[in-house]
PDB file of C-alpha atoms in Angstrom:
ATOM      1  CA  UNK K 132     -35.015  18.730 -18.841  1.00 78.00           C
ATOM      2  CA  UNK K 133     -35.259  16.251 -16.041  1.00 88.00           C
ATOM      3  CA  UNK K 134     -34.148  17.210 -12.554  1.00 95.00           C
ATOM      4  CA  UNK K 135     -34.545  16.015  -8.978  1.00 97.00           C
ATOM      5  CA  UNK K 136     -34.202  18.383  -6.045  1.00 97.00           C
ATOM      6  CA  UNK K 137     -33.721  17.370  -2.449  1.00 98.00           C
ATOM      7  CA  UNK K 138     -33.566  20.688  -0.679  1.00 95.00           C
ATOM      8  CA  UNK K 139     -32.653  19.249   2.705  1.00 97.00           C
ATOM      9  CA  UNK K 140     -28.934  18.555   2.765  1.00 96.00           C
ATOM     10  CA  UNK K 141     -28.817  17.314   6.355  1.00 97.00           C
ATOM     11  CA  UNK K 142     -31.439  16.449   8.949  1.00 98.00           C
ATOM     12  CA  UNK K 143     -30.802  15.521  12.548  1.00 98.00           C
ATOM     13  CA  UNK K 144     -33.474  14.000  14.765  1.00 97.00           C
ATOM     14  CA  UNK K 145     -33.672  12.187  18.052  1.00 97.00           C
ATOM     15  CA  UNK K 146     -34.697   8.557  18.061  1.00 97.00           C
ATOM     16  CA  UNK K 147     -38.470   7.940  17.909  1.00 97.00           C
ATOM     17  CA  UNK K 148     -39.152  11.234  16.174  1.00 97.00           C
ATOM     18  CA  UNK K 149     -40.932  11.176  12.818  1.00 98.00           C
ATOM     19  CA  UNK K 150     -39.023  12.691   9.918  1.00 98.00           C
ATOM     20  CA  UNK K 151     -39.989  13.598   6.349  1.00 98.00           C
ATOM     21  CA  UNK K 152     -37.504  13.812   3.507  1.00 98.00           C
ATOM     22  CA  UNK K 153     -38.606  16.030   0.651  1.00 98.00           C
ATOM     23  CA  UNK K 154     -38.174  15.345  -3.053  1.00 98.00           C
ATOM     24  CA  UNK K 155     -39.306  17.522  -5.946  1.00 98.00           C
ATOM     25  CA  UNK K 156     -38.817  16.502  -9.556  1.00 97.00           C
ATOM     26  CA  UNK K 157     -39.061  17.982 -13.034  1.00 96.00           C
ATOM     27  CA  UNK K 158     -39.830  16.068 -16.199  1.00 94.00           C
ATOM     28  CA  UNK K 159     -41.614  16.661 -19.491  1.00 91.00           C
ATOM     29  CA  UNK K 160     -42.545  13.011 -19.819  1.00 90.00           C
ATOM     30  CA  UNK K 161     -45.909  11.683 -18.728  1.00 89.00           C
ATOM     31  CA  UNK K 162     -44.517   8.201 -18.128  1.00 90.00           C
ATOM     32  CA  UNK K 163     -41.814   7.929 -15.526  1.00 93.00           C
ATOM     33  CA  UNK K 164     -40.767   6.215 -12.343  1.00 93.00           C
ATOM     34  CA  UNK K 165     -39.692   7.668  -9.028  1.00 95.00           C
ATOM     35  CA  UNK K 166     -37.417   5.926  -6.575  1.00 95.00           C
ATOM     36  CA  UNK K 167     -35.919   6.204  -3.134  1.00 97.00           C
ATOM     37  CA  UNK K 168     -32.576   4.648  -2.264  1.00 97.00           C
ATOM     38  CA  UNK K 169     -30.790   4.435   1.077  1.00 97.00           C
ATOM     39  CA  UNK K 170     -27.004   4.669   1.346  1.00 96.00           C
ATOM     40  CA  UNK K 171     -25.837   3.649   4.823  1.00 95.00           C
ATOM     41  CA  UNK K 172     -22.297   4.348   6.022  1.00 91.00           C
ATOM     42  CA  UNK K 173     -21.174   1.086   4.418  1.00 89.00           C
ATOM     43  CA  UNK K 174     -21.726   2.795   1.073  1.00 89.00           C
ATOM     44  CA  UNK K 175     -23.955   0.405  -0.851  1.00 91.00           C
ATOM     45  CA  UNK K 176     -27.114   1.874  -2.370  1.00 95.00           C
ATOM     46  CA  UNK K 177     -30.179  -0.003  -1.165  1.00 95.00           C
ATOM     47  CA  UNK K 178     -33.400   0.092  -3.185  1.00 93.00           C
ATOM     48  CA  UNK K 179     -36.407   1.148  -1.072  1.00 95.00           C
ATOM     49  CA  UNK K 180     -39.303   1.846  -3.419  1.00 92.00           C
ATOM     50  CA  UNK K 181     -40.364   2.437  -7.012  1.00 91.00           C
ATOM     51  CA  UNK K 182     -43.494   4.362  -7.908  1.00 91.00           C
ATOM     52  CA  UNK K 183     -44.808   4.843 -11.451  1.00 90.00           C
ATOM     53  CA  UNK K 184     -46.325   8.075 -12.682  1.00 91.00           C
ATOM     54  CA  UNK K 185     -49.794   6.603 -13.085  1.00 89.00           C
ATOM     55  CA  UNK K 186     -50.098   5.437  -9.524  1.00 86.00           C
ATOM     56  CA  UNK K 187     -50.568   8.200  -6.977  1.00 83.00           C
ATOM     57  CA  UNK K 188     -51.574   5.932  -4.154  1.00 83.00           C
ATOM     58  CA  UNK K 189     -49.525   6.452  -1.070  1.00 85.00           C
ATOM     59  CA  UNK K 190     -47.561   3.476   0.120  1.00 86.00           C
ATOM     60  CA  UNK K 191     -46.653   2.274   3.563  1.00 87.00           C
ATOM     61  CA  UNK K 192     -44.055  -0.329   4.424  1.00 89.00           C
ATOM     62  CA  UNK K 193     -43.571  -0.765   8.130  1.00 93.00           C
ATOM     63  CA  UNK K 194     -42.215   2.518   9.499  1.00 95.00           C
ATOM     64  CA  UNK K 195     -41.695   3.900   6.000  1.00 95.00           C
ATOM     65  CA  UNK K 196     -44.318   5.735   3.964  1.00 94.00           C
ATOM     66  CA  UNK K 197     -44.253   7.631   0.720  1.00 94.00           C
ATOM     67  CA  UNK K 198     -46.480  10.438  -0.489  1.00 95.00           C
ATOM     68  CA  UNK K 199     -46.591  10.993  -4.262  1.00 94.00           C
ATOM     69  CA  UNK K 200     -48.357  14.132  -5.511  1.00 94.00           C
ATOM     70  CA  UNK K 201     -48.228  14.824  -9.235  1.00 92.00           C
ATOM     71  CA  UNK K 202     -49.876  18.214  -8.768  1.00 92.00           C
ATOM     72  CA  UNK K 203     -46.808  19.457  -6.894  1.00 95.00           C
ATOM     73  CA  UNK K 204     -44.275  17.102  -8.557  1.00 95.00           C
ATOM     74  CA  UNK K 205     -43.276  15.774  -5.177  1.00 96.00           C
ATOM     75  CA  UNK K 206     -42.455  12.342  -3.828  1.00 96.00           C
ATOM     76  CA  UNK K 207     -41.800  12.694  -0.113  1.00 97.00           C
ATOM     77  CA  UNK K 208     -40.582   9.987   2.222  1.00 97.00           C
ATOM     78  CA  UNK K 209     -41.555   9.745   5.891  1.00 97.00           C
ATOM     79  CA  UNK K 210     -39.925   7.601   8.529  1.00 97.00           C
ATOM     80  CA  UNK K 211     -42.094   7.097  11.567  1.00 97.00           C
ATOM     81  CA  UNK K 212     -40.529   6.493  14.983  1.00 97.00           C
ATOM     82  CA  UNK K 213     -37.006   6.839  13.622  1.00 97.00           C
ATOM     83  CA  UNK K 214     -34.225   4.565  14.820  1.00 97.00           C
ATOM     84  CA  UNK K 215     -30.460   4.943  14.929  1.00 97.00           C
ATOM     85  CA  UNK K 216     -30.193   2.357  12.131  1.00 96.00           C
ATOM     86  CA  UNK K 217     -32.077   4.752   9.864  1.00 97.00           C
ATOM     87  CA  UNK K 218     -29.021   7.023   9.828  1.00 97.00           C
ATOM     88  CA  UNK K 219     -27.912   7.177   6.202  1.00 97.00           C
ATOM     89  CA  UNK K 220     -27.962   9.299   3.091  1.00 97.00           C
ATOM     90  CA  UNK K 221     -31.253   8.997   1.238  1.00 98.00           C
ATOM     91  CA  UNK K 222     -31.507   9.613  -2.480  1.00 97.00           C
ATOM     92  CA  UNK K 223     -34.586  10.334  -4.523  1.00 98.00           C
ATOM     93  CA  UNK K 224     -34.335   9.503  -8.229  1.00 97.00           C
ATOM     94  CA  UNK K 225     -36.309   9.867 -11.448  1.00 96.00           C
ATOM     95  CA  UNK K 226     -36.327   7.519 -14.418  1.00 93.00           C
ATOM     96  CA  UNK K 227     -37.983   8.427 -17.702  1.00 87.00           C
ATOM     97  CA  UNK K 228     -39.198   5.272 -19.402  1.00 80.00           C
ATOM     98  CA  UNK K 229     -38.248   6.312 -22.913  1.00 77.00           C
ATOM     99  CA  UNK K 230     -34.735   7.218 -21.775  1.00 74.00           C
ATOM    100  CA  UNK K 231     -33.970   3.581 -21.043  1.00 77.00           C
ATOM    101  CA  UNK K 232     -34.502   3.758 -17.336  1.00 83.00           C
ATOM    102  CA  UNK K 233     -31.328   5.597 -16.387  1.00 90.00           C
ATOM    103  CA  UNK K 234     -31.662   7.247 -13.003  1.00 94.00           C
ATOM    104  CA  UNK K 235     -31.414  10.971 -12.397  1.00 95.00           C
ATOM    105  CA  UNK K 236     -30.565  11.417  -8.742  1.00 97.00           C
ATOM    106  CA  UNK K 237     -31.127  14.233  -6.312  1.00 97.00           C
ATOM    107  CA  UNK K 238     -28.200  15.425  -4.234  1.00 96.00           C
ATOM    108  CA  UNK K 239     -29.245  13.316  -1.275  1.00 97.00           C
ATOM    109  CA  UNK K 240     -30.335  14.057   2.280  1.00 97.00           C
ATOM    110  CA  UNK K 241     -28.098  12.944   5.102  1.00 97.00           C
ATOM    111  CA  UNK K 242     -30.246  11.776   8.009  1.00 98.00           C
ATOM    112  CA  UNK K 243     -28.704  11.465  11.439  1.00 98.00           C
ATOM    113  CA  UNK K 244     -30.780   9.786  14.132  1.00 97.00           C
ATOM    114  CA  UNK K 245     -29.354  10.279  17.587  1.00 97.00           C
ATOM    115  CA  UNK K 246     -30.158   7.999  20.519  1.00 95.00           C
TER     116      UNK K 246
ATOM    117  CA  UNK F 142     -29.493 -15.105  -4.917  1.00 57.00           C
ATOM    118  CA  UNK F 143     -26.233 -13.281  -5.495  1.00 84.00           C
ATOM    119  CA  UNK F 144     -26.358  -9.541  -5.919  1.00 93.00           C
ATOM    120  CA  UNK F 145     -24.344  -7.293  -8.207  1.00 96.00           C
ATOM    121  CA  UNK F 146     -20.621  -7.694  -7.646  1.00 96.00           C
ATOM    122  CA  UNK F 147     -17.841  -5.316  -8.594  1.00 97.00           C
ATOM    123  CA  UNK F 148     -14.077  -5.606  -8.628  1.00 97.00           C
ATOM    124  CA  UNK F 149     -11.745  -4.359  -7.451  1.00 97.00           C
ATOM    125  CA  UNK F 150     -13.296  -2.734  -4.397  1.00 96.00           C
ATOM    126  CA  UNK F 151     -10.483  -0.206  -4.282  1.00 97.00           C
ATOM    127  CA  UNK F 152      -8.051   0.935  -6.942  1.00 98.00           C
ATOM    128  CA  UNK F 153      -5.230   3.424  -6.582  1.00 98.00           C
ATOM    129  CA  UNK F 154      -3.529   4.440  -9.787  1.00 98.00           C
ATOM    130  CA  UNK F 155      -1.109   7.047 -11.006  1.00 97.00           C
ATOM    131  CA  UNK F 156      -2.251   9.864 -13.220  1.00 97.00           C
ATOM    132  CA  UNK F 157      -1.975   8.874 -16.864  1.00 97.00           C
ATOM    133  CA  UNK F 158      -2.443   5.130 -16.343  1.00 98.00           C
ATOM    134  CA  UNK F 159      -5.371   3.135 -17.717  1.00 98.00           C
ATOM    135  CA  UNK F 160      -7.760   1.294 -15.382  1.00 98.00           C
ATOM    136  CA  UNK F 161     -10.426  -1.366 -15.857  1.00 98.00           C
ATOM    137  CA  UNK F 162     -13.366  -1.794 -13.526  1.00 98.00           C
ATOM    138  CA  UNK F 163     -15.499  -4.909 -13.630  1.00 98.00           C
ATOM    139  CA  UNK F 164     -19.183  -5.510 -12.933  1.00 97.00           C
ATOM    140  CA  UNK F 165     -21.048  -8.814 -12.625  1.00 96.00           C
ATOM    141  CA  UNK F 166     -24.802  -8.164 -12.739  1.00 95.00           C
ATOM    142  CA  UNK F 167     -27.523 -10.211 -11.127  1.00 94.00           C
ATOM    143  CA  UNK F 168     -28.064 -13.371 -13.140  1.00 91.00           C
ATOM    144  CA  UNK F 169     -30.874 -12.950 -15.655  1.00 89.00           C
ATOM    145  CA  UNK F 170     -30.883  -9.158 -15.545  1.00 91.00           C
ATOM    146  CA  UNK F 171     -30.861  -7.731 -19.042  1.00 90.00           C
ATOM    147  CA  UNK F 172     -30.077  -4.104 -18.229  1.00 92.00           C
ATOM    148  CA  UNK F 173     -26.778  -2.894 -16.803  1.00 94.00           C
ATOM    149  CA  UNK F 174     -25.890   0.658 -15.777  1.00 96.00           C
ATOM    150  CA  UNK F 175     -22.740   2.453 -14.680  1.00 97.00           C
ATOM    151  CA  UNK F 176     -22.831   5.504 -12.426  1.00 97.00           C
ATOM    152  CA  UNK F 177     -20.203   7.615 -10.736  1.00 97.00           C
ATOM    153  CA  UNK F 178     -20.435   9.125  -7.269  1.00 97.00           C
ATOM    154  CA  UNK F 179     -18.139  11.979  -6.333  1.00 93.00           C
ATOM    155  CA  UNK F 180     -18.302  14.716  -3.732  1.00 84.00           C
ATOM    156  CA  UNK F 181     -18.631  17.534  -6.175  1.00 76.00           C
ATOM    157  CA  UNK F 182     -20.991  15.945  -8.701  1.00 79.00           C
ATOM    158  CA  UNK F 183     -23.169  13.600  -6.674  1.00 89.00           C
ATOM    159  CA  UNK F 184     -24.468  10.499  -8.454  1.00 95.00           C
ATOM    160  CA  UNK F 185     -24.119  10.697 -12.232  1.00 95.00           C
ATOM    161  CA  UNK F 186     -25.226   8.308 -14.944  1.00 95.00           C
ATOM    162  CA  UNK F 187     -22.438   7.158 -17.249  1.00 97.00           C
ATOM    163  CA  UNK F 188     -23.618   4.400 -19.611  1.00 96.00           C
ATOM    164  CA  UNK F 189     -26.435   1.894 -20.038  1.00 93.00           C
ATOM    165  CA  UNK F 190     -26.650  -1.509 -21.760  1.00 92.00           C
ATOM    166  CA  UNK F 191     -29.913  -3.273 -22.569  1.00 89.00           C
ATOM    167  CA  UNK F 192     -29.689  -6.715 -24.109  1.00 83.00           C
ATOM    168  CA  UNK F 193     -28.153  -6.598 -27.578  1.00 82.00           C
ATOM    169  CA  UNK F 194     -29.136  -2.996 -28.252  1.00 86.00           C
ATOM    170  CA  UNK F 195     -26.546  -0.285 -28.798  1.00 87.00           C
ATOM    171  CA  UNK F 196     -25.504   1.170 -25.441  1.00 90.00           C
ATOM    172  CA  UNK F 197     -26.587   4.615 -24.302  1.00 92.00           C
ATOM    173  CA  UNK F 198     -23.260   6.401 -23.802  1.00 93.00           C
ATOM    174  CA  UNK F 199     -24.743   9.829 -23.238  1.00 92.00           C
ATOM    175  CA  UNK F 200     -23.342  10.185 -19.711  1.00 93.00           C
ATOM    176  CA  UNK F 201     -19.696   9.404 -20.428  1.00 96.00           C
ATOM    177  CA  UNK F 202     -17.744  12.544 -19.499  1.00 95.00           C
ATOM    178  CA  UNK F 203     -15.007  12.224 -22.138  1.00 95.00           C
ATOM    179  CA  UNK F 204     -13.671   9.911 -24.824  1.00 96.00           C
ATOM    180  CA  UNK F 205     -11.223   8.521 -22.276  1.00 98.00           C
ATOM    181  CA  UNK F 206     -14.140   6.553 -20.859  1.00 98.00           C
ATOM    182  CA  UNK F 207     -15.490   3.448 -22.551  1.00 97.00           C
ATOM    183  CA  UNK F 208     -17.385   0.346 -21.549  1.00 96.00           C
ATOM    184  CA  UNK F 209     -18.293  -2.990 -22.988  1.00 95.00           C
ATOM    185  CA  UNK F 210     -20.565  -5.800 -22.023  1.00 94.00           C
ATOM    186  CA  UNK F 211     -19.606  -9.274 -23.130  1.00 85.00           C
ATOM    187  CA  UNK F 212     -22.158 -12.006 -23.699  1.00 81.00           C
ATOM    188  CA  UNK F 213     -24.913  -9.879 -22.251  1.00 77.00           C
ATOM    189  CA  UNK F 214     -23.512 -10.323 -18.758  1.00 89.00           C
ATOM    190  CA  UNK F 215     -20.223  -9.023 -17.359  1.00 95.00           C
ATOM    191  CA  UNK F 216     -19.292  -5.421 -18.088  1.00 96.00           C
ATOM    192  CA  UNK F 217     -15.973  -3.619 -17.990  1.00 97.00           C
ATOM    193  CA  UNK F 218     -15.604   0.137 -17.647  1.00 98.00           C
ATOM    194  CA  UNK F 219     -12.256   1.384 -18.929  1.00 98.00           C
ATOM    195  CA  UNK F 220     -10.748   4.761 -18.175  1.00 98.00           C
ATOM    196  CA  UNK F 221      -7.720   5.674 -20.241  1.00 98.00           C
ATOM    197  CA  UNK F 222      -5.058   8.177 -19.224  1.00 98.00           C
ATOM    198  CA  UNK F 223      -6.649   8.716 -15.819  1.00 98.00           C
ATOM    199  CA  UNK F 224      -6.829  12.216 -14.377  1.00 97.00           C
ATOM    200  CA  UNK F 225      -7.239  13.291 -10.759  1.00 96.00           C
ATOM    201  CA  UNK F 226     -10.804  14.404 -11.446  1.00 95.00           C
ATOM    202  CA  UNK F 227     -11.638  10.784 -12.282  1.00 96.00           C
ATOM    203  CA  UNK F 228     -11.280   9.925  -8.578  1.00 97.00           C
ATOM    204  CA  UNK F 229     -14.719   8.738  -7.449  1.00 97.00           C
ATOM    205  CA  UNK F 230     -16.726   5.683  -6.548  1.00 97.00           C
ATOM    206  CA  UNK F 231     -17.896   3.862  -9.668  1.00 98.00           C
ATOM    207  CA  UNK F 232     -21.181   2.049  -9.171  1.00 97.00           C
ATOM    208  CA  UNK F 233     -22.752  -0.630 -11.311  1.00 97.00           C
ATOM    209  CA  UNK F 234     -26.434  -1.548 -11.233  1.00 96.00           C
ATOM    210  CA  UNK F 235     -28.599  -4.078 -13.025  1.00 94.00           C
ATOM    211  CA  UNK F 236     -32.308  -4.532 -13.554  1.00 92.00           C
ATOM    212  CA  UNK F 237     -34.665  -7.040 -15.094  1.00 86.00           C
ATOM    213  CA  UNK F 238     -36.399  -6.267 -18.361  1.00 73.00           C
ATOM    214  CA  UNK F 239     -38.977  -3.511 -17.889  1.00 69.00           C
ATOM    215  CA  UNK F 240     -38.902  -3.604 -14.091  1.00 71.00           C
ATOM    216  CA  UNK F 241     -36.693  -0.501 -13.917  1.00 80.00           C
ATOM    217  CA  UNK F 242     -35.755  -1.430 -10.351  1.00 89.00           C
ATOM    218  CA  UNK F 243     -32.014  -1.075 -10.310  1.00 92.00           C
ATOM    219  CA  UNK F 244     -29.954  -3.014  -7.796  1.00 94.00           C
ATOM    220  CA  UNK F 245     -26.524  -1.653  -7.086  1.00 96.00           C
ATOM    221  CA  UNK F 246     -23.188  -3.260  -6.417  1.00 96.00           C
ATOM    222  CA  UNK F 247     -20.823  -2.148  -3.649  1.00 95.00           C
ATOM    223  CA  UNK F 248     -18.828   0.067  -5.992  1.00 96.00           C
ATOM    224  CA  UNK F 249     -15.165   0.516  -6.876  1.00 97.00           C
ATOM    225  CA  UNK F 250     -13.400   3.398  -5.176  1.00 97.00           C
ATOM    226  CA  UNK F 251     -10.905   4.833  -7.654  1.00 98.00           C
ATOM    227  CA  UNK F 252      -8.160   7.135  -6.445  1.00 97.00           C
ATOM    228  CA  UNK F 253      -5.904   8.797  -8.992  1.00 97.00           C
ATOM    229  CA  UNK F 254      -2.680  10.155  -7.491  1.00 96.00           C
TER     230      UNK F 254
END
């Protein structure tokens, strides 16, 4: 069965600190996608990244970077030099291609960045 | 371009009443998804439409829930005989064919009193 685990329920950091959000997934499929979404206090889910199961290259986008390791079934998200505007709930999600793309979400990690 | 829109943004209803929630996907997106977000259950998949194919209803929690998508665009999620446990934020998302990147609307917050 498919499952996504985000073990960190809440993280609190001070501005400019680096922070890593962990995500571990379970799937029997060999073809799948992994995602990260941000949900700021306004409530709308914002797409951040999609990674497919055949591409283990790490990705960097500005202060954001993602580390995908199939060997440990992990897809971790690092924010470098965090800012107050990064405060939000972050969700990791899994989509199995042959299940139509529906997302299986983790429970989310609430990140609080204090000035 | 315009994103996914949902209406109403908030809905308060009495237990036992029926409600309809509407979703307008991004123009040209062929796939449409409904999810529910509640404190106890997190984010749960409800139903998925792809083009003219039969919908995947595997996430609907009971037969009081149904959804349709007219003309391959707008979708309506209907909850009959609402119960207090139906209180949640109902989210709609759409994606282009085979991109699997789902873009979400702002949600409808449903409160059943």
